mmCIF file of C-alpha atoms in Angstrom:
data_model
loop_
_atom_site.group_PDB
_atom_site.id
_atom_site.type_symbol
_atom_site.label_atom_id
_atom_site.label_comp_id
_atom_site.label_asym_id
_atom_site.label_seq_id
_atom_site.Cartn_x
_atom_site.Cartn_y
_atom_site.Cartn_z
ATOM 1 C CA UNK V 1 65.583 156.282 36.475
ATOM 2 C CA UNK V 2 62.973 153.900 37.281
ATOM 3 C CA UNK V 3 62.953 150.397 36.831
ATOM 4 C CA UNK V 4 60.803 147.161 38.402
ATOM 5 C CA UNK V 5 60.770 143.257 37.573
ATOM 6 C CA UNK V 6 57.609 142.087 35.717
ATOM 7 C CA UNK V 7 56.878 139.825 38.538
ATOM 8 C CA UNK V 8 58.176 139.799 42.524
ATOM 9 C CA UNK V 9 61.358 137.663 43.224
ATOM 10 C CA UNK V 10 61.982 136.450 47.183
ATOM 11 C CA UNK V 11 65.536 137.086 47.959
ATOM 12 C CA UNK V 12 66.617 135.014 51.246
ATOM 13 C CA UNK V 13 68.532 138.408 52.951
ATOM 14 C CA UNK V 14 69.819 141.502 53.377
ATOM 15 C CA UNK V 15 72.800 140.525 51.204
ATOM 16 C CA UNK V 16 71.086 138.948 48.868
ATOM 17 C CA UNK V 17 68.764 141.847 48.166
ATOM 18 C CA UNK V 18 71.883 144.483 47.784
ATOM 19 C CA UNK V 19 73.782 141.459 45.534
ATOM 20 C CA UNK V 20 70.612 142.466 42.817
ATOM 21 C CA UNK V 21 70.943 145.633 43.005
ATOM 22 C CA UNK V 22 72.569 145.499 39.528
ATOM 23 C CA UNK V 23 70.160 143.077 37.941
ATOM 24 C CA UNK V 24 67.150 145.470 39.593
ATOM 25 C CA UNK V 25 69.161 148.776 37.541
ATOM 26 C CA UNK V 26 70.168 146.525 34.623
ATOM 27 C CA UNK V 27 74.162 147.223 34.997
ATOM 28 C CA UNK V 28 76.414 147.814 38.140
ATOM 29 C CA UNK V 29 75.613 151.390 39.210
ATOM 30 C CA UNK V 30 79.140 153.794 41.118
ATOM 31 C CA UNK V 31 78.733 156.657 42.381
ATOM 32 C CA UNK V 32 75.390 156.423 42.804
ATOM 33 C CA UNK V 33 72.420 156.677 45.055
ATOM 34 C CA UNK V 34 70.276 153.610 44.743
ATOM 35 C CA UNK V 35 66.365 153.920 46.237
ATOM 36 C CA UNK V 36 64.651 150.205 46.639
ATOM 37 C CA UNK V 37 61.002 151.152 47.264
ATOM 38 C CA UNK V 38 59.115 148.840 49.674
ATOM 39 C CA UNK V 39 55.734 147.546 49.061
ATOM 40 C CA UNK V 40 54.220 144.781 51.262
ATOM 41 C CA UNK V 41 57.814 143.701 51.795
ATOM 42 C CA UNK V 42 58.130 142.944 48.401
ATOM 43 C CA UNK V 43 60.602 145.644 45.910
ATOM 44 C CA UNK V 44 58.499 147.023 44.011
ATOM 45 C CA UNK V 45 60.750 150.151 42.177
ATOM 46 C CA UNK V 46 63.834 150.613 42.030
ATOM 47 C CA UNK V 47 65.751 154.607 41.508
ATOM 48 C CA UNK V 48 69.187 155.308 40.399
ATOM 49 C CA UNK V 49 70.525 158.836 40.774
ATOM 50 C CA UNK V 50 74.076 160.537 40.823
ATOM 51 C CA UNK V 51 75.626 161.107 44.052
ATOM 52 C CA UNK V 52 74.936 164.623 44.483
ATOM 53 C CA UNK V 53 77.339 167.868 45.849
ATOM 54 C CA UNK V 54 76.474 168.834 49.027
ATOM 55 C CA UNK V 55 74.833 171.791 48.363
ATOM 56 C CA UNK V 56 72.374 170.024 46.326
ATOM 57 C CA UNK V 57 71.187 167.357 49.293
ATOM 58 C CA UNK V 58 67.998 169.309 50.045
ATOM 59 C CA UNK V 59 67.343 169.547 46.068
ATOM 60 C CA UNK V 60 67.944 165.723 45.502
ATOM 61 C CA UNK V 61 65.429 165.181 48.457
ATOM 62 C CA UNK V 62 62.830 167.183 46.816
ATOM 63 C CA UNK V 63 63.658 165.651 43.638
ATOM 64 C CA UNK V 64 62.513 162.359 44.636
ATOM 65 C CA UNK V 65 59.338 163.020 46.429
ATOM 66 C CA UNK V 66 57.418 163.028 43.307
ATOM 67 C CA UNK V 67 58.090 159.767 42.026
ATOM 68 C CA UNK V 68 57.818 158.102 45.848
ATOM 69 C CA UNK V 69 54.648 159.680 46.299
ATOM 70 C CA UNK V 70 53.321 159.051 42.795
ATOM 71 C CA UNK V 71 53.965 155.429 43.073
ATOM 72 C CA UNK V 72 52.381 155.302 46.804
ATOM 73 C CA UNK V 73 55.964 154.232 48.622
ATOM 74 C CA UNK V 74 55.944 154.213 52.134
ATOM 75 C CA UNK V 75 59.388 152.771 52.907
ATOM 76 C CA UNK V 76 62.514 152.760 50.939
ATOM 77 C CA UNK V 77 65.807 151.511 51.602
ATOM 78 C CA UNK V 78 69.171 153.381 50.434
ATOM 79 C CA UNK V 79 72.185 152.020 49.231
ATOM 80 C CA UNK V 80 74.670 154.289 48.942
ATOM 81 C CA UNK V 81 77.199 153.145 45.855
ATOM 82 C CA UNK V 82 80.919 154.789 46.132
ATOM 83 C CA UNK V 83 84.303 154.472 47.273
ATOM 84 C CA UNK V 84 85.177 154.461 51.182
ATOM 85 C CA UNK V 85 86.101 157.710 52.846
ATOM 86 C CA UNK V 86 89.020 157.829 55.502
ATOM 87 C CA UNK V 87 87.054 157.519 58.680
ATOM 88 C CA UNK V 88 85.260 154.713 58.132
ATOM 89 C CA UNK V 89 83.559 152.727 59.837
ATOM 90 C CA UNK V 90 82.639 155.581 62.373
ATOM 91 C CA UNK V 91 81.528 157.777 59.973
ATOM 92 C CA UNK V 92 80.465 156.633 56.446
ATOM 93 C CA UNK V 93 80.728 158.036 52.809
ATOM 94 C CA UNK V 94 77.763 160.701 52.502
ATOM 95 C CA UNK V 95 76.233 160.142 56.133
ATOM 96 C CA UNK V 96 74.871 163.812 55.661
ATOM 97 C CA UNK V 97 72.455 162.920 52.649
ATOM 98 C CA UNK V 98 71.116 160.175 54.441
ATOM 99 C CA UNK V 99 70.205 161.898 57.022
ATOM 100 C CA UNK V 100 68.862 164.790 55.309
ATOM 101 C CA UNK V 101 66.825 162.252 52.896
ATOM 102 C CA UNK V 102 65.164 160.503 56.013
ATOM 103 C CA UNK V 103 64.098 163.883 57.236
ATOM 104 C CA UNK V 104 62.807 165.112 53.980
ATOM 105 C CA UNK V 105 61.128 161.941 53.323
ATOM 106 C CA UNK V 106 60.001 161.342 56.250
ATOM 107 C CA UNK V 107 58.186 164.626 56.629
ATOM 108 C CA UNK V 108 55.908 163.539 53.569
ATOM 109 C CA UNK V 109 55.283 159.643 55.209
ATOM 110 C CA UNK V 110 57.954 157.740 53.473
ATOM 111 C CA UNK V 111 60.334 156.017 55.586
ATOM 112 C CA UNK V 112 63.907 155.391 54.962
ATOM 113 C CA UNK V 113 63.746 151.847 57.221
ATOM 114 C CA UNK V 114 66.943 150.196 56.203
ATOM 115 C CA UNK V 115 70.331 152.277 54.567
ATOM 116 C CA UNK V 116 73.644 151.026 53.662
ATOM 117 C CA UNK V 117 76.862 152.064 52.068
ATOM 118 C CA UNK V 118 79.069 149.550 49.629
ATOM 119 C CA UNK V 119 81.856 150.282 47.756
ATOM 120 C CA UNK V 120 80.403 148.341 44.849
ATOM 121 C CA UNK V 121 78.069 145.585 43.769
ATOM 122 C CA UNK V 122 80.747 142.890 43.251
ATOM 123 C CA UNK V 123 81.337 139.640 44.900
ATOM 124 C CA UNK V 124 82.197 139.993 48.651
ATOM 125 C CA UNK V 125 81.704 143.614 48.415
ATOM 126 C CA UNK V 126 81.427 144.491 52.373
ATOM 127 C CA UNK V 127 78.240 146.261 53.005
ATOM 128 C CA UNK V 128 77.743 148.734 56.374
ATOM 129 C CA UNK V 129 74.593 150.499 57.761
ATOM 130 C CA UNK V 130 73.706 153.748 58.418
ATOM 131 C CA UNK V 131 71.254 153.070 61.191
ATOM 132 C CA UNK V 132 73.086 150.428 63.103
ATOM 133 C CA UNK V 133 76.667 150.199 63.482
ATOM 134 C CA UNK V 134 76.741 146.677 64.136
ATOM 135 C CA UNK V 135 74.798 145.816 61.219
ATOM 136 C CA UNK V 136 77.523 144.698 58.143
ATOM 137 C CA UNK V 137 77.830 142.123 55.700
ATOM 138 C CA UNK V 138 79.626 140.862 52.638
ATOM 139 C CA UNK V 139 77.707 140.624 49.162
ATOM 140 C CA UNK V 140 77.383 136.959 47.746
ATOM 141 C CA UNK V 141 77.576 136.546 44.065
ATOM 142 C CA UNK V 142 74.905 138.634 42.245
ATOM 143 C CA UNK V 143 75.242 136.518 39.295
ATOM 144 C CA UNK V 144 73.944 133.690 40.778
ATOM 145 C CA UNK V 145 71.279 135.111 43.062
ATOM 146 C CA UNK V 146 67.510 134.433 41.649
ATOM 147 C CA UNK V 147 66.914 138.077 40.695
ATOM 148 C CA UNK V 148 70.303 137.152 38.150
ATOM 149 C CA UNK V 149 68.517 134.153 37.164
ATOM 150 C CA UNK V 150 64.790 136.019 36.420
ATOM 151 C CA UNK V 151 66.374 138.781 34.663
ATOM 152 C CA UNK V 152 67.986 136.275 32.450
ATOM 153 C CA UNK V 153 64.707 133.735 31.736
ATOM 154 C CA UNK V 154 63.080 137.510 31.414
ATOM 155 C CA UNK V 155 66.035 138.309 28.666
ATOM 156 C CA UNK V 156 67.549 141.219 30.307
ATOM 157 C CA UNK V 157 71.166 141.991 30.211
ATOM 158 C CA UNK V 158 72.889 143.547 33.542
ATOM 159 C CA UNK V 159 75.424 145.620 32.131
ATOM 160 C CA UNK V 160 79.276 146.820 33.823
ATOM 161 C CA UNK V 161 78.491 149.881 34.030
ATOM 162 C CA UNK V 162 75.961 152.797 32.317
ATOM 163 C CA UNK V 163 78.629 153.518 30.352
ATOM 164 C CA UNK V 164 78.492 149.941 29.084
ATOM 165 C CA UNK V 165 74.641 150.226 28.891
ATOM 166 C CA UNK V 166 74.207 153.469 26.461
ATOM 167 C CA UNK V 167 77.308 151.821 23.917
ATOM 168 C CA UNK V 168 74.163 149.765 22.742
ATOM 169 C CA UNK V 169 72.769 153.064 21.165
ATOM 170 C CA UNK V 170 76.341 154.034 19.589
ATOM 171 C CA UNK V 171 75.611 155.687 16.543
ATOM 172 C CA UNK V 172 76.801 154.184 13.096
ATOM 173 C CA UNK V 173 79.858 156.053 11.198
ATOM 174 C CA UNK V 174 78.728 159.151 10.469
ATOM 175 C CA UNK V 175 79.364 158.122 6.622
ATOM 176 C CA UNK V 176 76.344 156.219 6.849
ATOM 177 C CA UNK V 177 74.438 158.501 8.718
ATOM 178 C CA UNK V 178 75.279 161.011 6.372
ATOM 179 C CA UNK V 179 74.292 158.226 3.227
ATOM 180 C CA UNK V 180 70.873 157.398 4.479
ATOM 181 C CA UNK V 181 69.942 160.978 4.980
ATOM 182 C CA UNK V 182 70.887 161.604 1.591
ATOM 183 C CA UNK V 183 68.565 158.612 0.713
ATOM 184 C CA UNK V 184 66.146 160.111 2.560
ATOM 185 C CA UNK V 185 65.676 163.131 0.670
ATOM 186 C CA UNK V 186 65.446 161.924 -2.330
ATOM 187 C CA UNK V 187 63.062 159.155 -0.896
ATOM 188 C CA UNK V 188 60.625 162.115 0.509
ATOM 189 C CA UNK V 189 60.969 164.440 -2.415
ATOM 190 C CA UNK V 190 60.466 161.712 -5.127
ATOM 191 C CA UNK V 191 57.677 159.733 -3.639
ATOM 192 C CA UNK V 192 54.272 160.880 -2.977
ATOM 193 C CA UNK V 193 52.165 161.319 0.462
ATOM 194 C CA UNK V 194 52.791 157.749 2.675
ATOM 195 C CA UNK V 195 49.685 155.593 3.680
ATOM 196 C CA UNK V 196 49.816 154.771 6.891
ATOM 197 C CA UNK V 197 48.289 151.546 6.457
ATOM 198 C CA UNK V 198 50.620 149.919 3.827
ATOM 199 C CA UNK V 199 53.371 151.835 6.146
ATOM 200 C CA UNK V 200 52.253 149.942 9.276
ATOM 201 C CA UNK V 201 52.622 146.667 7.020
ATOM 202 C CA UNK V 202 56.538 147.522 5.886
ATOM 203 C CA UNK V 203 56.793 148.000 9.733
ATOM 204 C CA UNK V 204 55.418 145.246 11.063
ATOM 205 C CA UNK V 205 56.888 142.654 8.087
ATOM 206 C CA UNK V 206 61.132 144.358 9.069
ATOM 207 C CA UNK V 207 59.439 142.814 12.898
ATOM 208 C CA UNK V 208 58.522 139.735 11.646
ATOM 209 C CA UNK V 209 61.947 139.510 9.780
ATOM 210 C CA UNK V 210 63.902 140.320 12.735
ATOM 211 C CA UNK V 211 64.767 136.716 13.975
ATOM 212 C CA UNK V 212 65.655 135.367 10.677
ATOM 213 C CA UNK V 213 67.315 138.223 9.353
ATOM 214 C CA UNK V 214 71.113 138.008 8.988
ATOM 215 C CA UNK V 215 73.238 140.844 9.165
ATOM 216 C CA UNK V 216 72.328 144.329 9.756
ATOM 217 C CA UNK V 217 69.295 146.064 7.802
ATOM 218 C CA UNK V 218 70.521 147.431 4.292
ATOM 219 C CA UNK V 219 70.826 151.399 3.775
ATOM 220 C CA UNK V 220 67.599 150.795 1.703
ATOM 221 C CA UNK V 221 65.511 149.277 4.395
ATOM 222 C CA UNK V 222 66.660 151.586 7.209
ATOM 223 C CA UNK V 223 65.614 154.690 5.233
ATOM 224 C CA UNK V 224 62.224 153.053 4.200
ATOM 225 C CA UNK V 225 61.246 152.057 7.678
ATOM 226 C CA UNK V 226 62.642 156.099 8.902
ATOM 227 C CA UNK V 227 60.332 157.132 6.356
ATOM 228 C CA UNK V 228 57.462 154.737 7.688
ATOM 229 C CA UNK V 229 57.990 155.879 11.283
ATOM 230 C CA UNK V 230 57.711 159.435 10.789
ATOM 231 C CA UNK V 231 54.131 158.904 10.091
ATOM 232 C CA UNK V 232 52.783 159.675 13.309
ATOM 233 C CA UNK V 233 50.044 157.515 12.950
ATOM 234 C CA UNK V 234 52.561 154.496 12.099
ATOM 235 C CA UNK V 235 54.834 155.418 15.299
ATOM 236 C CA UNK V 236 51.763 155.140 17.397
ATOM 237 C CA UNK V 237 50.368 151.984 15.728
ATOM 238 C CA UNK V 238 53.812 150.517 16.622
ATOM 239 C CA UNK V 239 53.433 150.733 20.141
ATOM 240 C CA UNK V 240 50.438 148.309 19.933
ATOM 241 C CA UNK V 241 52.992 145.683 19.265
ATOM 242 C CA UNK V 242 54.387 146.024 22.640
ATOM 243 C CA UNK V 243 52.071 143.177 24.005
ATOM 244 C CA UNK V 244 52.142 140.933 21.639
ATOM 245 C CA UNK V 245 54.336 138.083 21.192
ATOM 246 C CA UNK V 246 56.553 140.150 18.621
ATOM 247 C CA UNK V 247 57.604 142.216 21.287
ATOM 248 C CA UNK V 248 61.425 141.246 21.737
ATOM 249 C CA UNK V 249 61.606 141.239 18.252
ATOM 250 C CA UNK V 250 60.093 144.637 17.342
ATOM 251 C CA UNK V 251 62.690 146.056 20.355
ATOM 252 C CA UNK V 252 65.449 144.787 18.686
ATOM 253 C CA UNK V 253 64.133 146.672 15.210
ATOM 254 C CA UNK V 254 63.740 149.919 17.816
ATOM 255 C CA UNK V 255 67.486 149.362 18.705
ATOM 256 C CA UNK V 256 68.878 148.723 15.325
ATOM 257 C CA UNK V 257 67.152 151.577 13.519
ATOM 258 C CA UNK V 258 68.095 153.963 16.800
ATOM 259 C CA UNK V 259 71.414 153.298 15.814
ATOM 260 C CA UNK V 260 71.287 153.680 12.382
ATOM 261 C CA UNK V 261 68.659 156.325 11.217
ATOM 262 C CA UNK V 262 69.807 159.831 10.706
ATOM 263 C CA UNK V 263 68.520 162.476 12.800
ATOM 264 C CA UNK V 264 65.676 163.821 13.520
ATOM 265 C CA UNK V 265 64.161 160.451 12.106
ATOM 266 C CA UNK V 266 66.161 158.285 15.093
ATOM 267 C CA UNK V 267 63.903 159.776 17.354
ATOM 268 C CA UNK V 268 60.737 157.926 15.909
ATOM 269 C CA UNK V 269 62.465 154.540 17.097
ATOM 270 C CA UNK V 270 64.041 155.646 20.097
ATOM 271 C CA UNK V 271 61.150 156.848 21.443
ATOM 272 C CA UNK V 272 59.917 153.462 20.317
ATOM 273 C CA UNK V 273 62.308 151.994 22.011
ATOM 274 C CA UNK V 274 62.144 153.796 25.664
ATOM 275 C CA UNK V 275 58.411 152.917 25.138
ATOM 276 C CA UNK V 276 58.946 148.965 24.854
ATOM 277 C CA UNK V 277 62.287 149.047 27.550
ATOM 278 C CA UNK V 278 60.140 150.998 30.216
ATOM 279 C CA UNK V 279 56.939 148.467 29.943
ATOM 280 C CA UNK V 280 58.836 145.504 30.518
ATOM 281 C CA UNK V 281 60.429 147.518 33.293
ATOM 282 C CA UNK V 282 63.898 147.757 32.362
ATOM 283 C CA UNK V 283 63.861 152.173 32.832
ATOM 284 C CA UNK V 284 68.020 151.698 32.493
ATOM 285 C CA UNK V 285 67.368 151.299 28.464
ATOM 286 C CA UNK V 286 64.610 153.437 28.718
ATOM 287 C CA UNK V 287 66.456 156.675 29.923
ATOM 288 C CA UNK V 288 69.478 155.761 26.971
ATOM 289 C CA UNK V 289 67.170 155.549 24.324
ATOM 290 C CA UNK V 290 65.317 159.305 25.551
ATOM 291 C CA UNK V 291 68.954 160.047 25.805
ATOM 292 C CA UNK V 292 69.002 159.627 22.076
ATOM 293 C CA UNK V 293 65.468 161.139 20.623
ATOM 294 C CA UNK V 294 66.213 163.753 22.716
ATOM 295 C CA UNK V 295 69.742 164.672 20.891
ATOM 296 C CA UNK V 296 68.381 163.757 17.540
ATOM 297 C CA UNK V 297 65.498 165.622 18.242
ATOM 298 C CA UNK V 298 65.208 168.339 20.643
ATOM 299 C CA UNK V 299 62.017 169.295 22.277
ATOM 300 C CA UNK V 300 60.671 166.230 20.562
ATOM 301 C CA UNK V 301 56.789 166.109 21.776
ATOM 302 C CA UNK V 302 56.749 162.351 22.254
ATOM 303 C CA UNK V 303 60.176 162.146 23.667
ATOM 304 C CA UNK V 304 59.228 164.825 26.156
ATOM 305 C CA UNK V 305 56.074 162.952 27.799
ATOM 306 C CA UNK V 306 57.887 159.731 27.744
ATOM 307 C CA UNK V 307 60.790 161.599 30.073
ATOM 308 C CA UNK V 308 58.206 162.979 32.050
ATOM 309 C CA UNK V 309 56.336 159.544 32.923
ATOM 310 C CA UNK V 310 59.800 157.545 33.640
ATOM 311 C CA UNK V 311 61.248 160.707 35.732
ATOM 312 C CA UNK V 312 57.709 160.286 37.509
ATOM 313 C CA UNK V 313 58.111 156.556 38.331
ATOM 314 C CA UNK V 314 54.888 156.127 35.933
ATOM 315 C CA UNK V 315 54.021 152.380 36.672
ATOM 316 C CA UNK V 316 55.424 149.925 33.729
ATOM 317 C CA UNK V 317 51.690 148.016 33.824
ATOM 318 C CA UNK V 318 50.018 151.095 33.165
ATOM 319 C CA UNK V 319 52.537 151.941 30.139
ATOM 320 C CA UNK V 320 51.863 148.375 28.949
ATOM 321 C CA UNK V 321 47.679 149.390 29.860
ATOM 322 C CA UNK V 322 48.727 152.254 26.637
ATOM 323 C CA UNK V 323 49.620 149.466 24.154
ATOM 324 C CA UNK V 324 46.228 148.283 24.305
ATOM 325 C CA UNK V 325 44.489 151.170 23.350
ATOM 326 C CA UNK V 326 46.598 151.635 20.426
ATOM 327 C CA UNK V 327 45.619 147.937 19.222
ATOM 328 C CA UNK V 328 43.030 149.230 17.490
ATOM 329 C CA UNK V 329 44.258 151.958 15.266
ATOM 330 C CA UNK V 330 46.814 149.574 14.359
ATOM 331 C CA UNK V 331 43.936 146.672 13.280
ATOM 332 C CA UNK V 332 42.220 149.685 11.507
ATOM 333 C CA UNK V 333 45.578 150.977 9.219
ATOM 334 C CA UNK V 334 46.071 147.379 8.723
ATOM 335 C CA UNK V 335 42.910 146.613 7.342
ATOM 336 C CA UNK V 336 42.909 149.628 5.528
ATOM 337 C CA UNK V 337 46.187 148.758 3.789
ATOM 338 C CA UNK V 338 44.477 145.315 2.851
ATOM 339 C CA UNK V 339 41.192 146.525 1.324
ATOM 340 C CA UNK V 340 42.916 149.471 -0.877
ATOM 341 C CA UNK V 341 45.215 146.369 -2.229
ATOM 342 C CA UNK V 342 42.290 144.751 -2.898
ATOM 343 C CA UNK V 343 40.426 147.533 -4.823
ATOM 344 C CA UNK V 344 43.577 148.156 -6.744
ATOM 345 C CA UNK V 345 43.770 144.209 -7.915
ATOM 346 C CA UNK V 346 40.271 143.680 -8.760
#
């Protein structure tokens, strides 16, 4: 699970750079292994996996090569993310994939330079190294180091856990899952073929509602924008909106109507969603909302090559390069929209 800052933040030390570990992942990652990728001394990825069993060390190694090598790393630091073991300090919690990741890795030029074990990401957390036993510190507070303080001018939210992450997607009751699908087949069955133009425009008006809305979107709405979004050509369009300065707002659309469309439909704005989290670099919210267009929609096409580009470490400036070239289907539906209304007045 990917994720990167929109713009390089100095950090004054060692502990300061493990104290944003959490604002880097977007909530406080346990039992995890934690890869800060190196580039011109500046972080320039971060990767979040679960601690693996032993017998999957080799696997795990392999597993990240890809994503190193796609993104041109050359050194990485590890921060190992779990309770202490009993022999500590002389031997440290999962010294044995450390080792086996700096010999993997190193054998395909990326070098593990720094590695450390904490027992969390809190406040005076005491840190240890793998490569030096006399190396050790204790974590300051990562709320007020400046990585804390760019995530928050940036808007992002550094969640207690994943757990506490992915209950952002929670699902509405299933009574009003089960309402708007009903909706929604009488919507498709009574209504003729959509235009994707005058679609694009329902879409893009719910964005431009989003800050002055109050309350949640009524059953009515939800179902029309499903509707609107299963238009391939509409959830495409959509994802030209991503640079422009409706982006937060057309996020938090994605978010509400992943909650609250019935499946498969909640795929159209989940996928929607991972698109807009991952460009902006937050991959944490990016891997939930694949999470969910993958459940509501299995083998979903779109879903698919999103998972593949975030599992790659696809760079976030390059997503945001995609919203670009979609700027201009979505000018074209737009105008299209605009000139059938005006045939149909005149």
């Amino acid at each position: 699970m990917p994720t990167t800052l929109p713009k390089p933040i100095r950090v004054r030390g060692a502990g300061d750079l493990y104290a944003a570990i959490p604002h880097l992942m977007g909530f406080h990652p346990s039992d995890s292994l934690v890869v800060l990728v190196l580039q011109d001394n500046v972080i320039s990825m971060t990767m979040r996996v679960d601690l693996p069993r032993p017998r999957h060390r080799g696997t795990l190694a392999a597993q990240l090569e890809a994503p190193l090598l796609e993104h041109g790393a050359t050194d990485v630091i590890l921060a190992v993310v779990c309770p202490p073991c009993e022999h500590m300090p002389e031997e440290l919690p999962h010294e044995p994939l450390v080792t086996t990741l700096r010999n993997k890795l190193g054998c395909v030029g990326v070098e593990v330079v720094e590695a450390v074990w904490l027992p969390s990401c809190q406040k005076d957390a005491r840190w240890l190294c793998y490569l030096d036993i006399d190396c050790h510190g204790t974590l300051p507070d990562p709320g007020l180091s400046a990585v804390a303080a760019a995530s928050a001018h940036e808007g992002q939210v550094t969640f207690e856990s994943r757990a506490a992450m992915a209950a952002i997607a929670a699902l509405d009751p299933s009574d009003a899952l089960e309402r708007r699908s009903a909706l929604l087949d009488e919507l498709m069955t009574s209504s003729g073929e959509p235009d994707p133009g005058t679609e694009l425009h329902r879409v893009r008006d719910a964005i431009d509602a989003v800050a002055e809305r109050k309350g949640p979107l009524p059953d009515t709405e939800i179902v029309a924008l499903a509707r609107a979004l299963a238009v391939p050509e509409v959830r495409d369009a959509s994802m030209a909106f991503a640079i422009h300065a409706r982006s937060r707002m057309a996020e938090r659309l994605w978010l509400e109507l992943t909650r609250s469309c019935p499946a498969p439909e909640r795929a159209e704005p989940a996928c929607l969603l991972a698109f807009y989290a991952y460009q902006r670099g937050d991959g944490g919210i990016a891997s939930i909302a694949l999470d969910a267009a993958e459940e509501a929609c299995p083998g979903h096409a779109l879903a698919k090559l999103l998972r593949g580009a975030v599992s790659a470490g696809f760079p976030p400036a390059e997503m945001r390069a995609l919203s670009s070239k979609y700027q201009d289907d979505a000018r074209r539906l737009l105008s299209s929209a605009q000139s059938s209304s005006g045939r149909s007045q005149s």
